[in-house]
Amino acid sequence: VSFIRPPHDANGEEGSELGDWQLPLCFQEKRHTEPIEGATTITQTWRMKERMKTVSVALVLCLNVGVDPPDVVKTQPCARLECWIDPLSMSPQKALESIGANLQKQYERWQPRARYKQSLDPTVDEVKKLCTSLRRNAKEERVLFHYNGHGVPRPTVNGEVWVFNRMYTQYIPLSVYDLQTWMGAPSIYVYDCSNAGVIVDLFRSFAEQHEKEYEQQ
């Protein structure tokens, strides 16, 4: 804000006889006269322009109840509830099935008409069979892949999550690149495991690689 003093005549008195055109003007700086314009920004929305249905949901749980993964040191007490179920409150197999059922119920509240398939403590081949089957049936619609890896080691820096061998004696790596191949597009991925952020950057680079391969084909 600018303040001015009224003009004075030679005797020090305020000039009351000056014409309007002779009076000094306030607020004439450029910042006061320029039109006010908002910043030019490009807005983006996460919502898709076209509505798309999530027709199939794969629920992959790698819990191996009762056996903690080797790279995770749990404090006592620690958080153990899975879908509001304590895995140690019942037999391992019953706990695994109950957790899978509860997880499916939670998703069904969001999308009751989707086709749900559970894969509990699976092998690589079982995950591949599940994903390819759901993609084949979904065609061009969206498929959701939910992975719970609280019973296996953390994701690797090479972009791998873990599943089991058939005898549950070894942890077997599953490449996210292969997973994207089986799942196809469009897809949604939910990684509920320790240190899941490790695979985010690799997930993006794998997706870009798939796009380039698709364009070449």
Tab-separated table of C-alpha atoms in Angstrom:
chain	number	residue	atom	x	y	z
A	1	VAL	CA	0.000	0.000	0.000
A	2	SER	CA	1.333	3.456	-0.945
A	3	PHE	CA	0.756	6.551	1.184
A	4	ILE	CA	1.184	10.135	-0.035
A	5	ARG	CA	1.027	13.486	1.634
A	6	PRO	CA	-1.185	16.195	0.099
A	7	PRO	CA	0.756	18.876	-1.804
A	8	HIS	CA	1.662	22.111	-0.039
A	9	ASP	CA	1.984	25.621	-1.442
A	10	ALA	CA	4.923	27.899	-0.929
A	11	ASN	CA	3.610	28.978	2.495
A	12	GLY	CA	3.425	25.424	3.732
A	13	GLU	CA	-0.343	25.230	3.485
A	14	GLU	CA	-2.157	22.407	1.784
A	15	GLY	CA	-3.027	23.206	-1.827
A	16	SER	CA	-6.783	23.092	-1.873
A	17	GLU	CA	-7.229	24.920	-5.189
A	18	LEU	CA	-5.378	22.423	-7.423
A	19	GLY	CA	-7.413	20.899	-10.211
A	20	ASP	CA	-8.194	17.178	-10.249
A	21	TRP	CA	-5.718	16.637	-13.062
A	22	GLN	CA	-2.920	18.068	-10.886
A	23	LEU	CA	-3.548	15.873	-7.845
A	24	PRO	CA	-1.119	12.978	-7.339
A	25	LEU	CA	-2.527	9.495	-7.826
A	26	CYS	CA	-2.147	6.441	-5.571
A	27	PHE	CA	-1.767	2.783	-6.455
A	28	GLN	CA	-0.221	3.422	-9.848
A	29	GLU	CA	2.640	0.958	-9.558
A	30	LYS	CA	2.674	-1.806	-12.130
A	31	ARG	CA	1.770	-4.401	-9.530
A	32	HIS	CA	-1.484	-2.508	-8.910
A	33	THR	CA	-2.520	-2.035	-12.537
A	34	GLU	CA	-1.625	-5.375	-14.131
A	35	PRO	CA	-4.458	-7.911	-14.448
A	36	ILE	CA	-4.319	-10.674	-11.844
A	37	GLU	CA	-3.849	-14.083	-13.443
A	38	GLY	CA	-3.553	-17.439	-11.751
A	39	ALA	CA	-0.572	-19.701	-12.315
A	40	THR	CA	-0.827	-21.905	-15.388
A	41	THR	CA	-0.836	-25.539	-14.263
A	42	ILE	CA	-1.577	-28.836	-15.949
A	43	THR	CA	-3.889	-30.893	-13.790
A	44	GLN	CA	-3.926	-34.657	-13.960
A	45	THR	CA	-6.341	-37.043	-12.382
A	46	TRP	CA	-5.821	-40.637	-11.318
A	47	ARG	CA	-9.311	-41.495	-12.481
A	48	MET	CA	-9.591	-43.088	-15.896
A	49	LYS	CA	-11.761	-41.397	-18.515
A	50	GLU	CA	-13.423	-44.649	-19.439
A	51	ARG	CA	-15.092	-46.783	-16.805
A	52	MET	CA	-13.518	-50.202	-16.415
A	53	LYS	CA	-14.645	-53.167	-14.366
A	54	THR	CA	-12.406	-55.242	-12.143
A	55	VAL	CA	-13.810	-58.630	-13.116
A	56	SER	CA	-11.233	-60.942	-11.528
A	57	VAL	CA	-9.215	-60.880	-8.305
A	58	ALA	CA	-6.257	-63.115	-7.463
A	59	LEU	CA	-5.551	-63.442	-3.733
A	60	VAL	CA	-2.070	-64.900	-3.261
A	61	LEU	CA	-1.109	-65.523	0.365
A	62	CYS	CA	2.414	-66.639	1.277
A	63	LEU	CA	2.188	-66.948	5.049
A	64	ASN	CA	3.649	-70.349	5.988
A	65	VAL	CA	1.972	-69.966	9.381
A	66	GLY	CA	4.222	-70.873	12.313
A	67	VAL	CA	7.501	-70.326	10.438
A	68	ASP	CA	8.994	-66.841	10.396
A	69	PRO	CA	11.086	-65.860	7.330
A	70	PRO	CA	14.851	-65.836	7.960
A	71	ASP	CA	15.413	-62.130	7.262
A	72	VAL	CA	12.696	-60.857	9.602
A	73	VAL	CA	13.433	-60.527	13.327
A	74	LYS	CA	10.184	-60.031	15.206
A	75	THR	CA	10.065	-58.308	18.550
A	76	GLN	CA	7.953	-59.480	21.450
A	77	PRO	CA	5.217	-58.431	21.468
A	78	CYS	CA	4.695	-57.736	17.776
A	79	ALA	CA	1.848	-57.289	15.311
A	80	ARG	CA	0.630	-60.706	14.181
A	81	LEU	CA	-2.965	-60.232	13.071
A	82	GLU	CA	-3.706	-61.037	9.430
A	83	CYS	CA	-7.137	-59.766	8.332
A	84	TRP	CA	-7.970	-59.451	12.047
A	85	ILE	CA	-7.120	-63.102	12.673
A	86	ASP	CA	-4.330	-64.313	14.965
A	87	PRO	CA	-2.604	-67.065	12.949
A	88	LEU	CA	-1.315	-68.698	16.126
A	89	SER	CA	-4.782	-69.092	17.623
A	90	MET	CA	-5.567	-72.164	15.503
A	91	SER	CA	-3.874	-74.820	13.400
A	92	PRO	CA	-1.656	-73.470	10.574
A	93	GLN	CA	-3.822	-74.805	7.749
A	94	LYS	CA	-7.061	-73.562	9.303
A	95	ALA	CA	-5.501	-70.177	9.994
A	96	LEU	CA	-4.354	-69.877	6.370
A	97	GLU	CA	-7.810	-70.732	5.055
A	98	SER	CA	-9.543	-68.382	7.509
A	99	ILE	CA	-7.265	-65.481	6.583
A	100	GLY	CA	-7.881	-66.108	2.889
A	101	ALA	CA	-11.636	-66.181	3.453
A	102	ASN	CA	-11.561	-62.952	5.476
A	103	LEU	CA	-9.475	-61.180	2.841
A	104	GLN	CA	-11.918	-62.222	0.148
A	105	LYS	CA	-14.871	-60.946	2.205
A	106	GLN	CA	-13.159	-57.568	2.542
A	107	TYR	CA	-12.710	-57.316	-1.228
A	108	GLU	CA	-16.272	-58.511	-1.852
A	109	ARG	CA	-17.602	-55.490	0.039
A	110	TRP	CA	-15.870	-53.341	-2.572
A	111	GLN	CA	-16.586	-55.464	-5.656
A	112	PRO	CA	-19.173	-58.160	-4.949
A	113	ARG	CA	-19.527	-59.285	-8.574
A	114	ALA	CA	-15.880	-60.000	-9.278
A	115	ARG	CA	-14.534	-63.505	-9.713
A	116	TYR	CA	-12.250	-64.404	-6.793
A	117	LYS	CA	-9.543	-67.032	-6.758
A	118	GLN	CA	-7.358	-67.793	-3.757
A	119	SER	CA	-3.879	-69.269	-3.937
A	120	LEU	CA	-2.613	-70.198	-0.471
A	121	ASP	CA	1.136	-70.761	0.004
A	122	PRO	CA	1.556	-71.402	-3.744
A	123	THR	CA	4.418	-72.442	-5.997
A	124	VAL	CA	5.590	-70.476	-9.044
A	125	ASP	CA	3.661	-72.776	-11.382
A	126	GLU	CA	0.470	-72.327	-9.379
A	127	VAL	CA	0.763	-68.528	-9.519
A	128	LYS	CA	1.399	-68.666	-13.266
A	129	LYS	CA	-1.600	-70.928	-13.837
A	130	LEU	CA	-3.815	-68.653	-11.739
A	131	CYS	CA	-2.774	-65.410	-13.443
A	132	THR	CA	-2.977	-66.706	-17.007
A	133	SER	CA	-6.396	-68.223	-16.308
A	134	LEU	CA	-7.795	-64.986	-14.884
A	135	ARG	CA	-6.395	-62.942	-17.762
A	136	ARG	CA	-7.833	-65.326	-20.332
A	137	ASN	CA	-11.304	-65.065	-18.797
A	138	ALA	CA	-11.105	-61.315	-18.166
A	139	LYS	CA	-10.110	-60.555	-21.780
A	140	GLU	CA	-9.774	-56.754	-21.978
A	141	GLU	CA	-11.157	-56.062	-18.510
A	142	ARG	CA	-9.131	-55.361	-15.386
A	143	VAL	CA	-7.605	-57.986	-13.074
A	144	LEU	CA	-6.435	-57.329	-9.508
A	145	PHE	CA	-3.466	-59.210	-8.021
A	146	HIS	CA	-3.131	-59.135	-4.219
A	147	TYR	CA	0.104	-60.543	-2.793
A	148	ASN	CA	0.613	-61.111	0.942
A	149	GLY	CA	4.244	-61.986	1.640
A	150	HIS	CA	4.382	-61.848	5.436
A	151	GLY	CA	5.612	-65.445	5.628
A	152	VAL	CA	8.455	-65.195	3.110
A	153	PRO	CA	11.660	-63.118	2.804
A	154	ARG	CA	11.561	-59.525	1.666
A	155	PRO	CA	11.514	-58.647	-2.071
A	156	THR	CA	14.912	-58.657	-3.724
A	157	VAL	CA	16.685	-55.716	-5.342
A	158	ASN	CA	16.288	-57.564	-8.658
A	159	GLY	CA	12.518	-57.216	-8.519
A	160	GLU	CA	11.543	-60.616	-7.147
A	161	VAL	CA	8.990	-61.698	-4.580
A	162	TRP	CA	8.965	-65.108	-2.940
A	163	VAL	CA	6.767	-68.193	-3.047
A	164	PHE	CA	7.432	-71.859	-2.097
A	165	ASN	CA	8.514	-75.140	-3.591
A	166	ARG	CA	6.121	-78.064	-3.500
A	167	MET	CA	7.531	-79.522	-0.293
A	168	TYR	CA	7.684	-76.158	1.511
A	169	THR	CA	11.369	-76.665	2.166
A	170	GLN	CA	12.640	-73.725	0.088
A	171	TYR	CA	11.689	-70.179	-0.796
A	172	ILE	CA	11.504	-69.742	-4.576
A	173	PRO	CA	11.891	-66.282	-6.200
A	174	LEU	CA	9.157	-65.059	-8.510
A	175	SER	CA	10.141	-62.286	-10.902
A	176	VAL	CA	7.774	-59.339	-11.084
A	177	TYR	CA	8.624	-59.169	-14.788
A	178	ASP	CA	7.206	-62.668	-15.279
A	179	LEU	CA	4.218	-61.754	-13.147
A	180	GLN	CA	3.453	-58.786	-15.391
A	181	THR	CA	3.706	-61.082	-18.416
A	182	TRP	CA	1.156	-63.499	-16.986
A	183	MET	CA	-1.190	-60.811	-15.708
A	184	GLY	CA	-1.231	-58.713	-18.863
A	185	ALA	CA	-3.049	-55.398	-18.878
A	186	PRO	CA	-5.013	-53.689	-17.510
A	187	SER	CA	-4.133	-54.832	-14.002
A	188	ILE	CA	-3.900	-53.615	-10.430
A	189	TYR	CA	-1.215	-54.886	-8.049
A	190	VAL	CA	-1.336	-54.845	-4.262
A	191	TYR	CA	1.919	-55.837	-2.527
A	192	ASP	CA	1.313	-56.436	1.176
A	193	CYS	CA	4.774	-57.415	2.367
A	194	SER	CA	7.824	-56.074	4.158
A	195	ASN	CA	9.931	-53.552	2.251
A	196	ALA	CA	7.548	-53.503	-0.716
A	197	GLY	CA	8.955	-50.175	-1.879
A	198	VAL	CA	12.058	-51.963	-3.177
A	199	ILE	CA	10.171	-53.311	-6.176
A	200	VAL	CA	8.280	-50.133	-7.117
A	201	ASP	CA	10.989	-48.636	-9.351
A	202	LEU	CA	11.764	-51.985	-10.934
A	203	PHE	CA	8.065	-52.589	-11.454
A	204	ARG	CA	7.885	-49.403	-13.514
A	205	SER	CA	10.955	-50.246	-15.569
A	206	PHE	CA	9.594	-53.742	-16.224
A	207	ALA	CA	6.279	-52.229	-17.356
A	208	GLU	CA	8.102	-49.880	-19.749
A	209	GLN	CA	10.066	-52.808	-21.104
A	210	HIS	CA	6.836	-54.715	-21.724
A	211	GLU	CA	5.394	-51.722	-23.588
A	212	LYS	CA	8.443	-51.519	-25.866
A	213	GLU	CA	8.255	-55.232	-26.600
A	214	TYR	CA	4.540	-54.908	-27.339
A	215	GLU	CA	5.166	-52.023	-29.761
A	216	GLN	CA	7.868	-54.006	-31.560
A	217	GLN	CA	5.524	-56.951	-31.974
